[in-house]
mmCIF file of C-alpha atoms in Angstrom:
data_model
loop_
_atom_site.group_PDB
_atom_site.id
_atom_site.type_symbol
_atom_site.label_atom_id
_atom_site.label_comp_id
_atom_site.label_asym_id
_atom_site.label_seq_id
_atom_site.Cartn_x
_atom_site.Cartn_y
_atom_site.Cartn_z
ATOM 1 C CA MET E 1 7.127 65.513 42.526
ATOM 2 C CA ASN E 2 7.288 62.891 40.045
ATOM 3 C CA SER E 3 5.574 63.727 36.454
ATOM 4 C CA PRO E 4 2.820 60.781 34.675
ATOM 5 C CA ALA E 5 5.912 60.312 32.349
ATOM 6 C CA THR E 6 8.946 60.060 35.165
ATOM 7 C CA ALA E 7 5.921 57.127 36.449
ATOM 8 C CA THR E 8 5.740 55.426 33.624
ATOM 9 C CA SER E 9 9.226 56.377 31.918
ATOM 10 C CA GLU E 10 10.620 52.353 32.240
ATOM 11 C CA PRO E 11 8.429 50.548 29.715
ATOM 12 C CA ASP E 12 6.518 46.904 30.953
ATOM 13 C CA THR E 13 7.858 44.493 29.786
ATOM 14 C CA PRO E 14 4.802 41.631 29.218
ATOM 15 C CA ALA E 15 5.507 38.507 31.181
ATOM 16 C CA PRO E 16 4.895 34.775 29.972
ATOM 17 C CA PRO E 17 2.305 32.542 30.137
ATOM 18 C CA ALA E 18 1.579 31.569 33.957
ATOM 19 C CA ASP E 19 0.949 28.544 33.123
ATOM 20 C CA ARG E 20 3.910 26.996 31.190
ATOM 21 C CA PRO E 21 6.740 29.238 29.221
ATOM 22 C CA PRO E 22 6.647 30.491 25.657
ATOM 23 C CA ALA E 23 9.403 27.472 24.638
ATOM 24 C CA VAL E 24 7.527 25.290 25.817
ATOM 25 C CA ARG E 25 4.828 25.708 24.161
ATOM 26 C CA ARG E 26 5.816 25.811 20.519
ATOM 27 C CA LEU E 27 7.676 21.777 21.727
ATOM 28 C CA PRO E 28 5.780 19.928 18.238
ATOM 29 C CA LEU E 29 5.395 16.666 21.733
ATOM 30 C CA ASP E 30 3.684 17.052 24.667
ATOM 31 C CA VAL E 31 4.616 15.237 28.207
ATOM 32 C CA ARG E 32 2.868 12.242 26.698
ATOM 33 C CA HIS E 33 4.587 11.664 23.644
ATOM 34 C CA LEU E 34 8.037 11.595 25.056
ATOM 35 C CA SER E 35 7.023 9.786 28.112
ATOM 36 C CA LEU E 36 6.024 6.835 25.294
ATOM 37 C CA ILE E 37 9.812 7.758 23.330
ATOM 38 C CA GLY E 38 10.408 6.669 26.762
ATOM 39 C CA VAL E 39 8.535 3.457 27.175
ATOM 40 C CA LEU E 40 10.042 2.648 23.327
ATOM 41 C CA VAL E 41 13.475 3.949 24.484
ATOM 42 C CA ALA E 42 13.329 1.406 27.868
ATOM 43 C CA LEU E 43 11.454 -0.910 25.893
ATOM 44 C CA ALA E 44 15.358 -0.683 23.180
ATOM 45 C CA VAL E 45 16.918 -1.227 26.527
ATOM 46 C CA VAL E 46 15.191 -4.327 27.539
ATOM 47 C CA GLY E 47 16.097 -6.057 23.915
ATOM 48 C CA ALA E 48 19.434 -5.773 23.993
ATOM 49 C CA ILE E 49 20.160 -6.778 27.063
ATOM 50 C CA THR E 50 18.186 -9.633 26.505
ATOM 51 C CA LYS E 51 18.493 -10.402 22.874
ATOM 52 C CA PRO E 52 20.923 -8.566 21.643
ATOM 53 C CA ASP E 53 21.717 -10.631 18.267
ATOM 54 C CA GLU E 54 18.265 -10.299 17.477
ATOM 55 C CA PHE E 55 16.795 -7.547 18.908
ATOM 56 C CA LEU E 56 19.023 -4.736 16.988
ATOM 57 C CA ALA E 57 18.921 -6.618 14.329
ATOM 58 C CA ALA E 58 18.304 -5.296 11.316
ATOM 59 C CA GLU E 59 16.497 -7.633 10.075
ATOM 60 C CA ASN E 60 14.085 -7.207 12.760
ATOM 61 C CA LEU E 61 13.375 -4.340 13.491
ATOM 62 C CA ARG E 62 12.795 -3.748 9.759
ATOM 63 C CA LEU E 63 9.724 -6.378 11.212
ATOM 64 C CA VAL E 64 8.414 -4.529 14.382
ATOM 65 C CA LEU E 65 8.281 -1.201 11.315
ATOM 66 C CA THR E 66 5.879 -4.104 8.886
ATOM 67 C CA GLN E 67 4.375 -5.337 12.136
ATOM 68 C CA ALA E 68 3.657 -2.595 12.862
ATOM 69 C CA SER E 69 2.126 -1.098 9.620
ATOM 70 C CA VAL E 70 -1.276 -2.562 8.814
ATOM 71 C CA ILE E 71 -2.394 -2.162 11.726
ATOM 72 C CA GLY E 72 -0.799 1.224 12.641
ATOM 73 C CA VAL E 73 -2.309 2.379 9.034
ATOM 74 C CA VAL E 74 -5.727 1.331 10.770
ATOM 75 C CA THR E 75 -4.974 2.865 13.361
ATOM 76 C CA VAL E 76 -4.888 6.146 12.113
ATOM 77 C CA GLY E 77 -8.440 6.822 11.492
ATOM 78 C CA VAL E 78 -10.001 4.758 14.775
ATOM 79 C CA THR E 79 -8.167 7.981 15.529
ATOM 80 C CA PHE E 80 -10.875 10.398 14.508
ATOM 81 C CA VAL E 81 -13.401 8.294 14.144
ATOM 82 C CA ILE E 82 -12.759 8.353 17.925
ATOM 83 C CA ILE E 83 -11.731 12.500 18.063
ATOM 84 C CA GLY E 84 -14.620 12.644 16.465
ATOM 85 C CA GLY E 85 -16.243 11.280 19.017
ATOM 86 C CA GLY E 86 -17.244 7.814 17.404
ATOM 87 C CA ILE E 87 -15.997 4.716 17.780
ATOM 88 C CA ASP E 88 -15.259 1.536 16.033
ATOM 89 C CA LEU E 89 -15.514 -1.986 16.775
ATOM 90 C CA SER E 90 -15.714 -3.363 13.399
ATOM 91 C CA VAL E 91 -12.601 -2.806 11.084
ATOM 92 C CA GLY E 92 -10.675 -5.635 11.831
ATOM 93 C CA ALA E 93 -14.366 -6.959 10.233
ATOM 94 C CA ILE E 94 -13.756 -4.944 7.853
ATOM 95 C CA VAL E 95 -9.765 -6.067 7.014
ATOM 96 C CA ALA E 96 -11.462 -9.258 6.670
ATOM 97 C CA LEU E 97 -13.742 -8.860 3.847
ATOM 98 C CA ALA E 98 -11.730 -6.318 1.797
ATOM 99 C CA SER E 99 -9.145 -9.039 1.793
ATOM 100 C CA VAL E 100 -11.090 -11.526 0.553
ATOM 101 C CA TRP E 101 -13.435 -9.915 -1.968
ATOM 102 C CA ALA E 102 -9.911 -9.119 -4.091
ATOM 103 C CA THR E 103 -8.413 -11.675 -3.416
ATOM 104 C CA THR E 104 -11.128 -13.682 -5.448
ATOM 105 C CA LEU E 105 -10.434 -15.355 -8.353
ATOM 106 C CA ALA E 106 -12.335 -13.172 -10.749
ATOM 107 C CA THR E 107 -11.676 -9.736 -8.647
ATOM 108 C CA GLN E 108 -7.381 -11.220 -9.403
ATOM 109 C CA ASP E 109 -7.957 -11.544 -13.414
ATOM 110 C CA PHE E 110 -7.633 -7.601 -12.957
ATOM 111 C CA GLY E 111 -3.900 -8.286 -12.282
ATOM 112 C CA LEU E 112 -2.566 -5.699 -8.743
ATOM 113 C CA GLY E 113 -4.307 -2.437 -9.453
ATOM 114 C CA GLY E 114 -8.031 -4.205 -9.807
ATOM 115 C CA MET E 115 -7.370 -5.766 -6.873
ATOM 116 C CA LEU E 116 -5.998 -2.605 -4.389
ATOM 117 C CA LEU E 117 -9.611 -0.673 -6.118
ATOM 118 C CA CYS E 118 -11.662 -3.103 -5.076
ATOM 119 C CA SER E 119 -10.059 -3.930 -1.480
ATOM 120 C CA VAL E 120 -10.106 0.666 -1.309
ATOM 121 C CA LEU E 121 -13.932 -0.130 -2.029
ATOM 122 C CA VAL E 122 -15.335 -2.436 -0.025
ATOM 123 C CA GLY E 123 -13.817 -0.568 2.413
ATOM 124 C CA VAL E 124 -14.942 2.497 2.020
ATOM 125 C CA GLY E 125 -18.853 1.047 1.513
ATOM 126 C CA CYS E 126 -17.954 -0.490 4.504
ATOM 127 C CA GLY E 127 -17.022 2.183 6.028
ATOM 128 C CA LEU E 128 -19.964 4.237 4.362
ATOM 129 C CA VAL E 129 -22.911 1.938 6.055
ATOM 130 C CA ASN E 130 -21.874 2.403 9.561
ATOM 131 C CA GLY E 131 -21.647 6.713 8.713
ATOM 132 C CA LEU E 132 -24.835 6.274 7.386
ATOM 133 C CA LEU E 133 -26.419 4.040 10.670
ATOM 134 C CA VAL E 134 -24.429 6.253 12.893
ATOM 135 C CA ALA E 135 -25.070 10.122 11.060
ATOM 136 C CA TYR E 136 -28.520 9.347 9.642
ATOM 137 C CA GLY E 137 -29.704 6.285 12.082
ATOM 138 C CA PRO E 138 -29.520 7.513 13.889
ATOM 139 C CA MET E 139 -27.494 4.207 15.648
ATOM 140 C CA VAL E 140 -25.525 4.808 18.156
ATOM 141 C CA PRO E 141 -21.902 3.840 16.933
ATOM 142 C CA PHE E 142 -21.102 1.515 19.061
ATOM 143 C CA ILE E 143 -23.973 -0.504 17.924
ATOM 144 C CA ALA E 144 -24.045 0.296 14.122
ATOM 145 C CA THR E 145 -19.686 -1.002 14.713
ATOM 146 C CA LEU E 146 -21.081 -4.233 15.936
ATOM 147 C CA ALA E 147 -23.954 -4.797 13.707
ATOM 148 C CA MET E 148 -20.565 -4.785 10.532
ATOM 149 C CA LEU E 149 -18.065 -6.135 12.691
ATOM 150 C CA ALA E 150 -20.841 -9.569 12.346
ATOM 151 C CA SER E 151 -21.676 -9.102 9.359
ATOM 152 C CA ALA E 152 -18.250 -8.690 7.777
ATOM 153 C CA ARG E 153 -17.287 -11.376 8.713
ATOM 154 C CA GLY E 154 -19.625 -13.774 8.225
ATOM 155 C CA LEU E 155 -19.796 -12.192 4.221
ATOM 156 C CA ALA E 156 -15.913 -13.350 4.865
ATOM 157 C CA LEU E 157 -16.529 -16.291 5.302
ATOM 158 C CA GLN E 158 -19.143 -16.688 2.826
ATOM 159 C CA ILE E 159 -17.204 -15.625 0.190
ATOM 160 C CA SER E 160 -13.974 -16.995 1.149
ATOM 161 C CA ASP E 161 -16.598 -20.936 1.703
ATOM 162 C CA GLY E 162 -13.537 -21.064 5.305
ATOM 163 C CA ARG E 163 -10.595 -21.793 2.510
ATOM 164 C CA THR E 164 -7.276 -19.722 2.302
ATOM 165 C CA GLN E 165 -7.599 -17.807 -1.115
ATOM 166 C CA VAL E 166 -3.700 -17.681 -2.193
ATOM 167 C CA VAL E 167 -2.114 -14.786 -5.012
ATOM 168 C CA THR E 168 -1.488 -15.563 -7.818
ATOM 169 C CA VAL E 169 -0.578 -12.433 -9.566
ATOM 170 C CA ASP E 170 3.213 -11.654 -9.825
ATOM 171 C CA ALA E 171 2.662 -8.266 -8.858
ATOM 172 C CA VAL E 172 1.251 -8.012 -6.007
ATOM 173 C CA LEU E 173 3.915 -10.439 -4.218
ATOM 174 C CA ASP E 174 6.943 -8.869 -6.206
ATOM 175 C CA LEU E 175 5.736 -5.966 -3.623
ATOM 176 C CA GLY E 176 6.252 -8.182 -0.245
ATOM 177 C CA VAL E 177 9.383 -9.330 -1.524
ATOM 178 C CA LYS E 178 13.914 -8.026 -0.607
ATOM 179 C CA ASP E 179 13.702 -6.604 -4.291
ATOM 180 C CA SER E 180 11.047 -4.389 -3.946
ATOM 181 C CA TYR E 181 12.403 -2.321 -1.297
ATOM 182 C CA VAL E 182 13.958 1.652 -1.721
ATOM 183 C CA LEU E 183 17.111 1.631 0.494
ATOM 184 C CA GLY E 184 16.008 -1.542 2.515
ATOM 185 C CA VAL E 185 12.682 -0.101 3.550
ATOM 186 C CA PRO E 186 9.797 -2.523 2.326
ATOM 187 C CA PRO E 187 6.785 -0.715 -0.087
ATOM 188 C CA ILE E 188 4.276 -1.653 3.676
ATOM 189 C CA VAL E 189 6.432 0.615 6.009
ATOM 190 C CA MET E 190 6.567 3.703 3.253
ATOM 191 C CA VAL E 191 2.572 3.191 3.228
ATOM 192 C CA PHE E 192 2.578 3.215 6.159
ATOM 193 C CA ALA E 193 4.505 6.553 6.816
ATOM 194 C CA LEU E 194 1.965 7.925 3.894
ATOM 195 C CA VAL E 195 -0.685 7.343 5.417
ATOM 196 C CA CYS E 196 0.761 9.109 8.891
ATOM 197 C CA VAL E 197 1.714 12.523 7.392
ATOM 198 C CA LEU E 198 -1.198 12.831 5.665
ATOM 199 C CA GLY E 199 -3.342 11.926 9.090
ATOM 200 C CA TRP E 200 -1.661 14.601 10.139
ATOM 201 C CA LEU E 201 -1.937 17.543 8.033
ATOM 202 C CA LEU E 202 -5.692 16.244 7.890
ATOM 203 C CA LEU E 203 -5.744 16.642 10.806
ATOM 204 C CA ASN E 204 -3.936 19.458 11.919
ATOM 205 C CA ARG E 205 -4.180 21.345 9.012
ATOM 206 C CA THR E 206 -7.440 21.177 7.491
ATOM 207 C CA THR E 207 -10.463 22.701 8.044
ATOM 208 C CA PHE E 208 -12.426 18.697 8.299
ATOM 209 C CA GLY E 209 -9.138 19.181 11.124
ATOM 210 C CA ARG E 210 -10.115 21.307 13.361
ATOM 211 C CA ARG E 211 -14.071 20.488 12.870
ATOM 212 C CA THR E 212 -13.109 16.847 13.342
ATOM 213 C CA VAL E 213 -12.636 17.963 16.370
ATOM 214 C CA ALA E 214 -15.211 20.950 17.541
ATOM 215 C CA VAL E 215 -17.646 17.890 16.573
ATOM 216 C CA GLY E 216 -15.719 16.032 19.427
ATOM 217 C CA GLY E 217 -15.531 18.291 22.061
ATOM 218 C CA ASN E 218 -19.001 19.812 21.702
ATOM 219 C CA PRO E 219 -21.467 18.672 19.457
ATOM 220 C CA GLU E 220 -24.589 21.241 19.599
ATOM 221 C CA ALA E 221 -21.852 23.750 20.330
ATOM 222 C CA SER E 222 -21.129 23.196 16.663
ATOM 223 C CA ARG E 223 -23.995 22.688 14.411
ATOM 224 C CA LEU E 224 -25.336 25.650 16.443
ATOM 225 C CA ALA E 225 -21.856 26.979 15.409
ATOM 226 C CA GLY E 226 -22.708 26.711 11.113
ATOM 227 C CA ILE E 227 -20.952 22.190 10.930
ATOM 228 C CA ALA E 228 -22.918 19.493 9.896
ATOM 229 C CA VAL E 229 -22.127 17.433 12.610
ATOM 230 C CA ARG E 230 -24.484 15.171 10.214
ATOM 231 C CA ARG E 231 -21.860 14.720 7.450
ATOM 232 C CA GLN E 232 -19.114 15.035 9.342
ATOM 233 C CA ARG E 233 -19.810 11.892 11.067
ATOM 234 C CA LEU E 234 -19.664 10.014 8.110
ATOM 235 C CA LEU E 235 -17.347 11.431 6.565
ATOM 236 C CA LEU E 236 -15.053 9.566 9.683
ATOM 237 C CA TYR E 237 -16.532 6.794 8.674
ATOM 238 C CA LEU E 238 -15.868 6.889 5.546
ATOM 239 C CA LEU E 239 -11.636 7.816 6.095
ATOM 240 C CA SER E 240 -12.007 5.293 8.583
ATOM 241 C CA GLY E 241 -13.328 2.722 5.689
ATOM 242 C CA LEU E 242 -11.109 4.108 3.275
ATOM 243 C CA CYS E 243 -7.394 3.146 5.977
ATOM 244 C CA CYS E 244 -9.280 -0.669 6.542
ATOM 245 C CA GLY E 245 -9.302 -0.618 3.080
ATOM 246 C CA ILE E 246 -5.505 -0.449 2.689
ATOM 247 C CA ALA E 247 -4.708 -2.035 5.256
ATOM 248 C CA ALA E 248 -6.555 -4.542 3.762
ATOM 249 C CA PHE E 249 -5.035 -4.640 0.611
ATOM 250 C CA MET E 250 -0.984 -4.254 2.789
ATOM 251 C CA LEU E 251 -1.448 -7.258 4.519
ATOM 252 C CA VAL E 252 -2.666 -9.191 1.030
ATOM 253 C CA ILE E 253 0.636 -8.321 -0.109
ATOM 254 C CA LEU E 254 2.602 -8.976 3.537
ATOM 255 C CA THR E 255 0.974 -12.930 3.613
ATOM 256 C CA GLY E 256 0.203 -13.758 0.410
ATOM 257 C CA SER E 257 -2.958 -14.914 1.072
ATOM 258 C CA GLY E 258 -7.374 -14.096 1.628
ATOM 259 C CA GLN E 259 -8.950 -14.784 4.462
ATOM 260 C CA ASN E 260 -11.865 -14.496 6.229
ATOM 261 C CA THR E 261 -9.790 -14.322 10.253
ATOM 262 C CA ASN E 262 -7.724 -11.571 9.490
ATOM 263 C CA GLY E 263 -8.054 -8.559 10.858
ATOM 264 C CA ASN E 264 -8.729 -10.780 14.255
ATOM 265 C CA LEU E 265 -9.185 -8.076 17.198
ATOM 266 C CA TYR E 266 -7.692 -5.000 15.340
ATOM 267 C CA GLU E 267 -10.590 -2.652 16.205
ATOM 268 C CA LEU E 268 -9.244 -3.981 19.412
ATOM 269 C CA ASP E 269 -5.074 -2.671 19.781
ATOM 270 C CA ALA E 270 -6.643 0.255 17.217
ATOM 271 C CA ILE E 271 -8.741 1.596 19.926
ATOM 272 C CA ALA E 272 -5.813 1.444 22.820
ATOM 273 C CA ALA E 273 -2.820 1.909 20.043
ATOM 274 C CA ALA E 274 -4.983 5.260 20.459
ATOM 275 C CA ILE E 275 -5.988 5.787 24.047
ATOM 276 C CA ILE E 276 -2.224 4.665 25.320
ATOM 277 C CA GLY E 277 -1.322 8.234 22.837
ATOM 278 C CA GLY E 278 -3.566 10.337 23.592
ATOM 279 C CA THR E 279 -7.314 10.614 22.521
ATOM 280 C CA LEU E 280 -10.050 11.245 24.680
ATOM 281 C CA LEU E 281 -12.503 7.752 24.251
ATOM 282 C CA SER E 282 -15.441 10.692 25.109
ATOM 283 C CA GLY E 283 -14.171 12.593 22.003
ATOM 284 C CA GLY E 284 -12.951 16.284 21.168
ATOM 285 C CA ARG E 285 -8.955 15.933 22.481
ATOM 286 C CA GLY E 286 -5.909 14.255 19.839
ATOM 287 C CA THR E 287 -3.317 13.206 17.900
ATOM 288 C CA ILE E 288 -1.655 10.894 14.829
ATOM 289 C CA LEU E 289 1.229 11.037 16.553
ATOM 290 C CA GLY E 290 0.342 9.840 19.865
ATOM 291 C CA SER E 291 -1.748 6.466 17.948
ATOM 292 C CA VAL E 292 1.563 5.753 15.396
ATOM 293 C CA LEU E 293 3.589 5.827 19.023
ATOM 294 C CA GLY E 294 0.583 3.402 20.568
ATOM 295 C CA VAL E 295 0.506 1.284 17.974
ATOM 296 C CA LEU E 296 4.679 0.586 17.831
ATOM 297 C CA VAL E 297 5.060 0.211 21.754
ATOM 298 C CA PHE E 298 2.740 -2.530 21.551
ATOM 299 C CA THR E 299 4.220 -3.731 18.547
ATOM 300 C CA THR E 300 7.649 -4.196 20.225
ATOM 301 C CA ILE E 301 6.184 -4.959 22.773
ATOM 302 C CA THR E 302 5.236 -8.023 20.996
ATOM 303 C CA ASN E 303 8.377 -8.819 19.127
ATOM 304 C CA LEU E 304 10.362 -8.485 22.435
ATOM 305 C CA PHE E 305 8.057 -11.484 24.217
ATOM 306 C CA ALA E 306 8.557 -13.120 21.099
ATOM 307 C CA LEU E 307 11.929 -13.190 20.638
ATOM 308 C CA ASN E 308 12.358 -13.817 24.578
ATOM 309 C CA ASN E 309 9.926 -17.206 24.761
ATOM 310 C CA LEU E 310 7.772 -16.065 26.562
ATOM 311 C CA GLN E 311 3.572 -17.401 27.358
ATOM 312 C CA THR E 312 0.613 -15.596 24.523
ATOM 313 C CA ASP E 313 -1.323 -15.376 27.496
ATOM 314 C CA ILE E 314 1.555 -13.070 29.472
ATOM 315 C CA GLN E 315 1.980 -10.638 26.650
ATOM 316 C CA GLN E 316 -1.903 -9.727 26.544
ATOM 317 C CA ILE E 317 -2.413 -9.237 30.519
ATOM 318 C CA ALA E 318 1.061 -6.572 29.955
ATOM 319 C CA LYS E 319 -1.270 -5.173 27.104
ATOM 320 C CA GLY E 320 -4.139 -5.360 29.186
ATOM 321 C CA ALA E 321 -1.995 -3.577 32.190
ATOM 322 C CA ILE E 322 -1.157 -0.966 30.130
ATOM 323 C CA ILE E 323 -4.429 0.608 29.110
ATOM 324 C CA VAL E 324 -5.815 0.507 32.684
ATOM 325 C CA ALA E 325 -2.842 2.629 33.018
ATOM 326 C CA ALA E 326 -3.380 4.977 30.053
ATOM 327 C CA VAL E 327 -7.398 5.238 31.007
ATOM 328 C CA LEU E 328 -5.928 6.038 34.421
ATOM 329 C CA VAL E 329 -4.001 8.556 33.527
ATOM 330 C CA GLN E 330 -6.287 10.357 31.301
ATOM 331 C CA LYS E 331 -8.984 10.710 34.521
ATOM 332 C CA GLY E 332 -5.972 11.780 36.103
ATOM 333 C CA ARG E 333 -5.033 14.413 34.260
ATOM 334 C CA SER E 334 -9.012 15.158 33.241
ATOM 335 C CA THR E 335 -10.543 16.038 36.688
ATOM 336 C CA PRO E 336 -9.499 19.308 38.094
#
């Protein structure tokens, strides 16, 4: 008869989790990120086949990154808001208002620093109003930010009187020329990269990020756990406004002017990029990396259409189809 010691002489080896192996769990990229990277590779192949000399040129690749930078910074802020269970339809109008206010003659008298400060303060101020209406109003985020969209657009039109305000500050204009590039990279792209890194760290390595996910996933449970839900929502809209202010000044550098038409449809592009990047519209889940990849996908599509002289309406149809497909994928993954 075997003794108990004999029966248990072989040590038990813990079995790996049934859902996925440990090696996969340690990967920094999920399936959606890999899929978006695959889409980018496919688009690059299409560009290399249809317009090999133009698409693969260093100048064109730099143009794609530059075009993605402004809307990319806006998308980072929008991603935080959506993860927190909100929505921000006013980001494009805030960009327009900040760019116009920062390029008035009175503001330009203060030079580069004054223009940058004005742009950021306008963005944060609009975000503060949105946050107060949503968190303490309380108003539905859709209605509050829709009202800000209309108000900011109207104020931008009033300040500019419908005219283009040309920048005359050399220090600002110099940031948009090739002489300011660092190792061939425009300063605008470097700012975009910095915002993305800081956004990723804020979401994944801080208490603020964990609270954002918690509030977006279950506000009532977050409140019972001791999280100040209203304050968190206010901070999220402040963050979105800050990103809009930064993006507005980047746009001023890029175009050398401020216009009330700046940021047109940015809200739709930012939300669409966040959605195809894996951010749930209901809140509680999303990644900065996914949103950035979504921005790059849309920007590359736009660039390919421009190089191949395809009509804008076809481009919009293609974007709409991508958004619908991304939402259907989300629905399929969330269905038990």
